[in-house]
Amino acid sequence: MKRCMESPVRSLGASVRAWVTLFGWSVVFCQTGIFCQRDAFCQEPGIRPDELALVKKAEAARVAAIEKVYGAVVAVYGADQSEGGGSGVIYDPAGFALTNYHVVAGAGNQGVAGLADGKLYPWKLIGVDPGGDVALIRLSGRDAFPYAPLGDSRTVRVGDWALAMGNPFLLAEDQKPTVTLGVVSGVQRYQPGVGVNELVYGDCLQVDSSINPGNSGGPLFNLQSQVVGVNGRASFQDRGRVNVGLGYAISINQVKRFLPDLLATRTAQHGTLDAVFGQRDGKVICHTLNLDSPAALAGLQLGDEMLEFEGQAITQANQLTNLLSTLPAHWPVEFQVARGETRQTIAVRLLPLPYGDAFAPPVEGPEDGQEEEKEDGKPDRETPRLLRGEDGFRPAEPGEIGDVEINRGVCELLLARTRQSLLAPPGEAFAVELHDTLLKDDRPVGEQTLTLARDGRLLVEVREGEARTRYGFDGQTYWSQRGVAPAVRLSPAEALAQPLLAQAAVLSRLLQPPAREKGKGSLLEGGDKVNGAAAFRLDWTEAAGRPAFLWLSSLPDAAEADPVRTLPVKFCVDREGVAPAVMLEDWRKAPGMLLPWRRRIVRGLSETPLFVLQTQECLVLKEVNDATFAAPQE
């Protein structure tokens, strides 16, 4: 008689089931008192009250973390809810929400969004990043939306808990999101893209939280209720639709760098050095270089060894590729190379990577970095809804602003929030007087007194050695006076070109009524780097003067969870910092307003310091004579 042998896996499974059954009955017997006198197992104490309390506390914290941001998770649908679909997350009470590019590629440029309150809200596309698979939409239909704060993906570690929320398989008929809990399985992962530089997942997070079709674009949360990633890709067993515990999320720090471009209604592009590095003898060596590229013109040569990029030591060529894939076009970078015994630090802006003729991903996004294949073996690249030109709409050409009116509206919102941050609730203070030390090379060389009124009028008095200089703004006119010479009237453009006046004039202009910002000049150009962090760059050109640019802090400190807090961080009369730029730092509360206690005057992409104004004392003035701000009469 022939006997069949079970596979080891099946035998093991049967054994496990037997032991589980035996253990279950043992628990029952122990709880009922049977065998308790004879079985040593039953003599072991159960979970202690203090241990149970810790378990319940952790459970309560997890539930609270979910409840805090549950209402910010979005179910994204197309206009007729029949084409496209996915998830998203609102990060701003004004209704701005993040999702995947491949979600809106299928859904189109507008649609409806479901929230946990069970209601559907209209949404409209603002900007797209085909290279990084990110899109920005804006919901409408209420004054303020629930939102989730954006965290810091640099703090994510392997083993951290990870909450994925979204609308898998479009199950949520009541619009309430599905929540899955897992751990971070890997960080700084790289998943190749499709097409021409599209859907590249660089420096991404790998999680075993269940991510299924429909989860695309939804948030990945830590247990502090902060968004640390945007879910977008998963591996499925046998190319079916069953999750096998391999999900990938775009790091939120990458998203932050691209948010200003998305808010500017741009089709964002990723950056390149226009050079290729490879591994050779344990070193990362430049083996291909466009000799007309900014990097080559700044000193990079074939055969150079990459030592450090953006403050990180480079030991692998793949590491450099991973880092570069997360940076926008025109992003300023600094890196160090070695050529023999020579070390050189190079600062340049990245060039844009091109897209194909029609940047069109598969509607449901790629799996395992591959495109879906048709029966003929060729990738299915059917043009998705977003790129069909329906209703006369197509995303902006790569790198271009798509909708100037929306852009100006976003710009005005940012400036209004900046004023709200600067102007604390009115108190008794009419003006403040700052007493500053003027520093060069960290040595005191002079003093400054800055008087600034809540309505924007100002007086700057600088003493450096025997030299005396005064600048002022009386509410209508800027002026300057050197020593005892007659005062000279300045146009707004001339005033903003004077660093010592500009460091006060930029605050003065922001304190003035919002009506002054409307019209020509206030346009959101996109993103830039200031002090190593992402920032909004605004074209702040005066209506009848030379160009002027203002940089605002891009995003709030995640610990404060307040996206409406926006502060000016830099001002210059040119984008590249050829002229001296003013850095506004160390913001502190004063009665009636918020002020920067340190103003650095810098130059160039590397923000090389020229001199510093450091506040030593801030005095509150309950009243100031109008003559204080007026130009001296002859």
XYZ file of C-alpha atoms in Angstrom:
634
model
C 0.000 0.000 0.000
C 1.448 3.303 -1.090
C 1.741 5.940 1.601
C 1.767 9.689 0.890
C 4.207 11.910 2.807
C 3.114 15.378 3.897
C 5.309 18.332 2.993
C 7.418 19.693 5.874
C 5.420 22.912 5.813
C 2.125 21.071 6.097
C 3.441 18.841 8.888
C 4.712 21.879 10.743
C 1.365 23.585 10.305
C -0.463 20.559 11.718
C 1.900 20.455 14.695
C 1.401 24.138 15.368
C -2.377 23.713 15.233
C -2.145 20.823 17.680
C -0.052 22.824 20.132
C -2.360 25.834 19.820
C -5.355 23.598 20.544
C -3.612 22.031 23.538
C -2.587 25.469 24.827
C -6.125 26.764 24.428
C -7.584 23.903 26.451
C -4.859 24.369 29.072
C -5.944 27.981 29.504
C -9.562 26.897 29.871
C -8.677 24.215 32.403
C -6.530 26.617 34.398
C -9.260 29.242 34.450
C -11.775 26.673 35.713
C -9.414 25.297 38.326
C -8.830 21.917 36.657
C -5.231 20.628 36.891
C -4.160 23.801 38.707
C -2.799 21.874 41.688
C -0.694 19.517 39.611
C 0.318 21.466 36.483
C 3.351 23.716 37.032
C 2.271 25.795 34.032
C -0.804 26.923 35.929
C 1.295 28.062 38.863
C 2.844 30.887 36.773
C 1.105 34.192 37.430
C -0.760 35.898 34.570
C -0.177 39.440 33.356
C 0.350 41.794 36.271
C -1.985 44.760 36.797
C 0.804 47.242 36.076
C 1.647 45.423 32.827
C -2.019 45.382 31.814
C -2.205 49.102 32.554
C 0.738 49.734 30.217
C -0.918 47.706 27.460
C -4.165 49.631 27.849
C -2.278 52.935 27.924
C -0.473 52.089 24.671
C -3.762 51.041 23.096
C -5.446 54.268 24.188
C -2.556 56.323 22.795
C -2.789 54.510 19.463
C -6.550 55.054 19.252
C -6.115 58.728 20.173
C -3.441 59.163 17.487
C -5.848 57.785 14.880
C -8.811 59.846 16.054
C -6.746 63.036 15.938
C -6.207 62.824 12.164
C -9.018 60.507 11.068
C -10.983 63.392 9.581
C -8.041 64.577 7.449
C -7.870 61.417 5.312
C -9.432 61.830 1.871
C -11.107 59.378 -0.502
C -10.316 60.794 -3.958
C -12.701 60.215 -6.882
C -13.037 61.570 -10.399
C -15.854 63.921 -11.335
C -18.289 61.074 -12.033
C -16.751 58.681 -9.463
C -16.396 56.055 -12.192
C -12.879 56.752 -13.483
C -9.843 56.835 -11.240
C -9.836 56.764 -7.481
C -7.479 56.671 -4.558
C -6.663 58.398 -1.300
C -5.132 61.596 0.006
C -4.528 63.643 3.135
C -5.369 67.265 3.973
C -2.349 69.030 5.474
C -3.731 72.582 5.521
C -7.073 73.900 6.861
C -7.525 75.820 3.593
C -8.239 72.447 1.962
C -4.871 71.644 0.369
C -4.370 67.882 0.183
C -1.603 65.560 -0.992
C -2.158 62.508 -3.165
C -0.331 60.540 -5.873
C 0.190 61.790 -9.399
C -0.978 58.446 -10.748
C -4.259 58.927 -8.829
C -5.114 62.255 -10.491
C -3.802 60.932 -13.805
C -6.738 58.547 -13.735
C -9.254 60.818 -12.012
C -8.634 63.986 -14.037
C -8.148 67.604 -13.016
C -11.207 67.779 -10.770
C -13.567 65.522 -8.900
C -15.106 64.859 -5.508
C -13.446 63.932 -2.240
C -14.985 61.975 0.604
C -14.165 62.714 4.239
C -14.926 60.812 7.424
C -17.926 63.086 8.069
C -19.625 61.163 5.252
C -19.814 64.176 2.927
C -18.378 64.693 -0.549
C -16.487 67.890 -1.364
C -15.370 69.213 -4.761
C -11.636 69.205 -5.431
C -9.500 70.841 -8.081
C -5.984 69.994 -9.196
C -3.327 72.563 -8.219
C 0.044 71.066 -9.231
C 1.700 67.773 -10.166
C 5.084 66.100 -9.761
C 5.144 63.206 -12.261
C 8.756 62.421 -11.389
C 8.045 61.792 -7.712
C 4.427 60.581 -8.094
C 2.957 63.429 -6.033
C 0.027 65.734 -6.736
C -1.606 68.600 -4.864
C -5.366 69.139 -4.898
C -7.562 71.642 -3.088
C -10.918 70.821 -1.562
C -13.682 73.416 -1.296
C -17.056 73.552 0.401
C -16.257 74.635 3.959
C -14.366 77.433 5.696
C -11.809 75.209 7.416
C -10.994 71.549 6.948
C -9.572 69.057 9.427
C -5.892 68.574 8.693
C -2.895 66.497 9.696
C 0.534 67.983 10.490
C 3.515 67.045 8.346
C 6.317 65.391 10.316
C 10.020 64.798 9.687
C 10.823 61.592 7.806
C 14.485 61.882 8.831
C 13.437 60.743 12.305
C 11.820 57.526 11.029
C 13.676 54.373 12.060
C 13.321 50.727 11.110
C 10.943 49.157 13.611
C 8.852 52.297 14.170
C 5.100 51.794 14.147
C 3.473 52.955 10.903
C -0.233 53.705 10.397
C -1.498 53.602 6.811
C -4.894 55.182 6.156
C -6.909 55.383 2.990
C -9.598 53.902 0.813
C -8.369 50.452 -0.329
C -10.394 48.886 -3.153
C -12.653 51.989 -2.875
C -14.512 50.189 -0.082
C -15.479 53.227 1.979
C -19.056 53.878 0.895
C -19.473 55.958 4.065
C -16.158 57.728 3.218
C -14.558 56.636 6.496
C -10.931 55.586 5.934
C -9.482 52.142 6.547
C -6.607 51.995 9.044
C -3.822 49.399 9.009
C -0.953 49.158 11.469
C 2.509 47.834 10.742
C 6.159 48.658 11.173
C 8.739 50.461 9.103
C 10.648 47.686 7.335
C 13.265 49.863 5.655
C 14.345 53.448 5.077
C 16.188 55.151 2.216
C 14.874 52.587 -0.263
C 14.997 53.193 -4.011
C 12.346 52.044 -6.482
C 12.994 52.778 -10.176
C 10.368 54.602 -12.191
C 8.666 54.185 -15.543
C 8.637 56.160 -18.766
C 11.134 59.012 -18.887
C 12.074 60.014 -15.325
C 8.534 59.376 -14.026
C 7.309 57.789 -10.772
C 10.753 57.381 -9.234
C 10.604 56.496 -5.535
C 13.913 57.675 -4.116
C 14.882 57.677 -0.446
C 11.446 56.196 0.280
C 10.063 54.318 3.285
C 9.272 50.599 3.164
C 6.497 49.362 5.459
C 4.607 46.151 6.100
C 1.380 48.041 6.839
C -1.202 46.759 4.363
C -1.220 48.994 1.281
C -3.623 47.878 -1.428
C -5.063 49.375 -4.627
C -6.990 52.465 -3.551
C -4.534 53.284 -0.758
C -2.436 55.220 -3.274
C -1.941 58.814 -2.181
C -3.029 58.190 1.388
C -0.972 59.166 4.429
C 1.538 57.144 6.399
C 1.409 58.326 10.022
C 3.657 57.850 13.006
C 2.092 57.442 16.443
C 2.409 61.193 17.034
C -0.281 61.715 14.352
C 2.249 63.250 11.953
C 2.390 62.452 8.245
C 5.798 60.903 7.544
C 5.054 59.606 4.056
C 2.603 59.409 1.167
C 1.700 55.813 0.313
C 1.979 55.037 -3.355
C 3.381 51.674 -4.274
C 3.115 48.058 -3.145
C 4.254 44.623 -4.256
C 1.554 42.074 -4.975
C 1.883 38.290 -5.010
C 1.977 36.747 -8.492
C 1.102 40.172 -9.914
C -2.372 39.744 -8.450
C -4.009 42.217 -6.136
C -3.080 40.627 -2.797
C -0.744 42.596 -0.549
C 2.315 40.666 0.612
C 3.631 43.169 3.143
C 5.864 45.256 0.875
C 4.594 48.811 0.683
C 6.450 52.003 -0.202
C 5.765 55.582 0.829
C 7.286 58.778 -0.540
C 9.141 60.466 2.318
C 7.378 63.583 3.550
C 10.647 65.536 3.519
C 10.860 65.013 -0.230
C 7.254 66.183 -0.556
C 8.046 69.331 1.462
C 10.756 70.318 -1.014
C 8.281 70.102 -3.897
C 5.254 71.664 -2.173
C 6.119 75.267 -3.153
C 6.330 74.263 -6.832
C 3.025 72.399 -6.562
C 1.322 75.373 -4.891
C 2.669 77.556 -7.701
C 0.579 75.352 -10.088
C 3.711 74.020 -11.744
C 4.435 70.658 -13.298
C 7.421 70.080 -11.053
C 10.665 68.600 -12.320
C 13.448 66.786 -10.521
C 17.057 67.907 -10.550
C 20.296 66.555 -11.963
C 23.975 67.499 -11.818
C 24.213 66.530 -15.501
C 26.978 64.166 -14.436
C 27.133 60.423 -13.814
C 29.053 58.862 -10.936
C 30.006 55.219 -10.561
C 31.819 52.918 -8.183
C 35.538 52.399 -8.794
C 38.037 50.910 -6.347
C 35.761 51.689 -3.427
C 35.335 55.323 -4.478
C 32.463 57.239 -6.096
C 33.994 58.645 -9.290
C 32.610 61.021 -11.931
C 32.850 59.139 -15.243
C 30.419 61.129 -17.425
C 30.068 64.914 -17.429
C 28.383 67.511 -19.615
C 31.131 70.103 -19.961
C 28.549 72.888 -20.369
C 26.737 72.006 -17.132
C 26.794 74.367 -14.132
C 28.707 71.731 -12.148
C 31.451 71.526 -14.786
C 31.634 75.303 -15.121
C 31.945 75.537 -11.330
C 34.940 73.177 -11.300
C 33.759 69.532 -11.433
C 35.996 67.372 -13.647
C 35.977 63.829 -14.979
C 37.664 61.492 -12.521
C 36.763 63.585 -9.467
C 35.811 61.604 -6.368
C 32.558 62.596 -4.648
C 33.255 62.940 -0.925
C 30.201 64.717 0.428
C 26.839 65.825 -0.938
C 24.547 68.194 0.959
C 26.322 67.455 4.215
C 26.252 63.655 3.850
C 29.376 61.571 3.345
C 29.069 59.616 0.075
C 30.362 56.042 0.044
C 28.212 54.466 -2.710
C 27.156 55.701 -6.149
C 23.625 54.427 -5.501
C 23.500 56.553 -2.360
C 24.181 59.672 -4.440
C 21.515 58.679 -6.983
C 19.039 58.157 -4.154
C 19.684 61.611 -2.701
C 19.548 63.406 -6.050
C 16.219 61.805 -6.943
C 14.509 63.645 -4.064
C 15.583 67.175 -5.059
C 13.687 69.609 -7.319
C 15.108 71.193 -10.428
C 17.005 74.441 -9.725
C 17.540 73.378 -6.112
C 20.832 74.792 -4.770
C 23.239 72.057 -3.680
C 26.719 72.016 -2.222
C 29.112 69.099 -2.582
C 32.768 68.331 -2.030
C 35.031 66.465 -4.441
C 38.636 65.272 -4.329
C 41.158 65.418 -7.160
C 44.352 63.836 -5.941
C 45.262 65.707 -2.769
C 43.058 68.673 -3.673
C 39.656 69.193 -2.081
C 37.077 71.486 -3.667
C 33.616 72.585 -2.499
C 31.181 73.366 -5.316
C 27.806 75.125 -5.045
C 25.397 75.040 -8.011
C 21.725 74.816 -8.866
C 20.509 71.505 -10.291
C 19.364 71.302 -13.894
C 15.868 69.924 -14.684
C 15.394 66.315 -15.757
C 13.139 66.072 -18.837
C 9.963 64.028 -19.140
C 8.749 62.168 -22.204
C 6.414 63.642 -24.792
C 3.424 62.536 -22.723
C 4.205 61.878 -19.076
C 1.489 59.285 -18.654
C 1.728 56.603 -15.961
C -0.616 53.615 -15.761
C -3.890 54.653 -14.153
C -3.438 52.471 -11.060
C 0.287 53.059 -10.769
C 3.183 50.625 -11.137
C 3.844 47.484 -9.158
C 7.373 46.508 -8.240
C 8.616 49.382 -10.395
C 7.233 47.783 -13.587
C 4.524 48.798 -16.010
C 1.521 46.564 -16.609
C 1.867 44.512 -19.785
C -0.774 43.737 -22.372
C -1.118 40.359 -24.095
C 1.299 41.458 -26.811
C 3.967 41.964 -24.146
C 4.169 45.741 -24.606
C 3.599 48.160 -21.722
C 0.104 49.575 -21.479
C 0.648 53.328 -21.887
C -2.885 54.389 -22.715
C -3.132 58.120 -22.142
C -4.858 58.655 -18.786
C -7.719 61.020 -18.287
C -5.611 63.910 -16.958
C -3.579 64.135 -20.167
C -6.383 63.694 -22.690
C -7.100 67.414 -22.830
C -10.699 66.983 -21.697
C -12.526 70.252 -20.982
C -9.569 72.035 -22.535
C -7.342 71.202 -19.556
C -3.813 69.845 -19.503
C -1.183 70.220 -16.795
C 1.361 72.970 -17.290
C 4.390 72.259 -19.408
C 7.229 70.929 -17.237
C 8.647 73.711 -15.100
C 5.944 76.220 -16.065
C 3.192 77.877 -14.002
C -0.176 76.470 -15.010
C -2.684 78.972 -13.603
C -1.561 82.505 -12.738
C -4.818 83.387 -10.976
C -4.638 80.389 -8.646
C -0.960 81.158 -8.112
C -1.688 84.754 -7.095
C -4.427 83.563 -4.765
C -1.986 81.203 -3.033
C 0.585 84.002 -2.854
C -1.883 86.379 -1.208
C -2.852 83.646 1.261
C 0.810 83.153 2.207
C 1.377 86.881 2.669
C -1.801 87.248 4.731
C -0.660 84.414 6.986
C 2.749 86.028 7.304
C 1.186 89.283 8.502
C -0.980 87.333 10.911
C 2.157 85.716 12.324
C 4.031 89.019 12.592
C 1.218 91.012 14.151
C 0.305 89.655 17.551
C -3.032 90.780 19.036
C -2.806 94.548 19.616
C -1.612 95.506 23.046
C -0.416 98.732 24.537
C 2.655 98.858 22.296
C 2.549 101.344 19.442
C 6.139 100.638 18.381
C 9.264 98.783 19.456
C 12.871 99.900 19.619
C 15.595 97.319 18.987
C 19.158 97.922 20.125
C 21.531 95.847 17.982
C 25.227 95.047 17.814
C 26.788 95.160 14.341
C 29.139 92.173 13.881
C 31.696 91.416 11.178
C 33.654 88.155 11.371
C 31.976 87.632 14.765
C 33.530 90.857 16.094
C 31.503 93.921 17.159
C 32.227 96.896 14.890
C 29.226 99.132 15.498
C 25.698 99.589 16.805
C 22.231 100.014 15.375
C 18.934 101.277 16.747
C 15.797 100.207 14.880
C 12.443 101.805 15.687
C 9.520 99.982 14.070
C 5.858 100.933 14.405
C 2.941 98.541 13.984
C 1.785 100.492 10.920
C 5.125 99.908 9.136
C 6.881 103.240 9.712
C 10.531 102.863 10.665
C 13.775 104.553 11.622
C 17.232 102.939 11.362
C 20.250 104.620 12.988
C 23.653 102.994 12.370
C 26.913 103.938 14.091
C 30.111 102.318 12.821
C 33.212 104.024 14.165
C 32.866 107.728 13.378
C 30.342 107.115 10.589
C 26.656 107.820 11.193
C 23.871 106.775 8.809
C 20.104 107.120 9.190
C 17.307 105.563 7.148
C 13.583 106.112 7.524
C 10.093 105.504 6.184
C 7.292 107.898 7.180
C 4.472 105.818 5.731
C 4.795 107.362 2.278
C 8.449 107.914 1.454
C 11.788 106.205 2.144
C 14.797 108.415 2.859
C 18.465 108.185 3.878
C 20.969 110.548 5.497
C 24.726 110.135 5.893
C 26.291 112.158 8.688
C 25.016 115.727 8.613
C 24.414 115.758 4.857
C 20.901 116.546 3.617
C 18.433 113.647 3.590
C 17.843 111.968 0.221
C 14.514 110.527 -0.878
C 14.625 106.894 -2.044
C 12.300 104.968 -4.301
C 11.049 101.627 -2.914
C 13.452 99.841 -5.257
C 16.399 101.934 -4.045
C 15.402 101.391 -0.421
C 15.226 97.612 -0.778
C 18.645 97.561 -2.472
C 20.286 98.992 0.681
C 20.979 96.006 3.018
C 20.875 98.072 6.225
C 17.558 99.580 5.200
C 16.223 96.403 3.583
C 16.537 94.408 6.836
C 13.964 96.785 8.327
C 12.053 97.729 5.160
C 11.021 94.129 4.481
C 9.370 94.004 7.923
C 7.834 97.426 7.330
C 6.283 96.337 4.064
C 4.868 93.159 5.577
C 3.283 95.146 8.412
C 1.490 97.458 5.999
C -2.150 96.811 5.015
C -2.710 93.824 2.692
C -4.045 96.033 -0.104
C -0.464 97.058 -0.847
C 0.319 93.475 -1.935
C -2.380 93.122 -4.548
C -1.588 93.600 -8.183
C 1.657 93.331 -10.048
C 4.587 91.721 -8.350
C 3.140 89.194 -5.902
C 3.637 85.834 -7.584
C 4.719 82.510 -6.109
C 7.698 81.347 -8.169
C 8.065 78.016 -6.377
C 10.517 76.493 -3.947
C 14.083 77.193 -2.899
C 16.484 76.331 -0.095
C 17.203 78.754 2.745
C 19.404 77.766 5.672
C 19.216 74.173 4.467
C 15.397 74.017 4.541
C 12.647 74.332 1.939
C 11.103 77.776 1.488
C 8.599 79.561 -0.732
C 10.168 82.083 -3.114
C 7.910 84.992 -4.039
C 8.427 87.466 -6.839
C 7.841 90.584 -4.752
C 8.711 93.118 -7.444
C 7.599 96.654 -6.820
C 5.174 97.929 -9.441
C 7.581 100.600 -10.721
C 10.965 99.389 -9.546
C 13.629 96.737 -9.788
C 12.924 93.054 -9.072
C 12.641 91.970 -5.445
C 12.250 88.488 -3.982
C 10.982 87.293 -0.626
C 11.465 83.825 0.841
C 8.934 82.547 3.399
C 9.365 79.609 5.726
C 7.956 76.733 3.730
C 6.334 74.674 6.439
C 5.783 74.880 10.172
C 7.762 73.135 12.830
C 5.994 69.769 13.057
C 5.975 70.063 16.835
C 3.756 73.127 16.553
C 1.422 71.534 13.992
C 0.376 74.957 12.708
C 0.509 75.261 8.901
C -0.829 78.825 8.967
C 2.333 80.051 10.681
C 4.479 81.488 7.903
C 7.475 83.760 8.461
C 9.838 85.670 6.165
C 13.297 84.094 6.207
C 15.171 85.850 3.392
C 14.984 88.896 1.143
C 17.055 89.908 -1.890
C 16.781 91.966 -5.057
C 17.880 89.006 -7.198
C 17.206 85.266 -7.098
C 20.800 84.065 -7.047
C 22.097 86.243 -4.229
C 24.604 88.127 -6.391
C 23.458 91.213 -4.511
C 23.552 91.077 -0.697
C 20.592 89.223 0.802
C 18.978 89.663 4.219
C 18.416 86.556 6.364
C 15.773 86.978 9.086
C 16.358 84.622 12.028
C 15.754 83.994 15.739
C 12.132 85.149 15.831
C 10.867 86.257 19.234
C 7.656 87.710 20.579
C 7.490 91.385 21.413
C 4.377 93.229 22.583
C 2.188 93.646 19.528
C 4.435 91.893 16.993
C 6.920 89.120 16.254
C 10.468 90.202 15.385
C 13.742 88.635 14.175
C 16.444 89.215 16.781
C 19.157 88.335 14.278
C 19.455 89.709 10.742
C 22.341 88.340 8.677
C 23.517 89.986 5.471
C 24.819 87.251 3.146
C 25.828 86.735 -0.476
C 25.643 83.873 -2.993
C 24.144 80.376 -3.085
C 26.291 79.362 -0.124
C 24.863 82.291 1.873
C 28.317 83.548 2.844
C 27.903 86.043 5.729
C 28.988 89.668 5.258
C 27.820 91.070 8.591
C 25.258 90.387 11.322
C 22.856 92.561 13.307
C 22.198 90.918 16.682
C 19.514 92.395 18.924
C 20.564 92.914 22.532
C 17.486 94.681 23.872
C 13.892 95.325 22.822
C 12.016 98.304 24.293
C 8.276 98.897 24.069
C 7.177 102.383 23.021
C 3.582 103.313 23.846
C 3.763 106.395 21.678
C 6.157 107.901 19.141
C 6.158 111.395 17.678
C 5.460 111.498 13.931
C 8.645 113.521 13.498
C 10.648 110.442 14.535
C 10.067 108.834 11.136
C 10.115 111.982 9.009
C 13.117 112.943 6.907
C 15.245 115.678 8.575
C 14.598 119.109 7.140
C 17.481 121.246 5.882
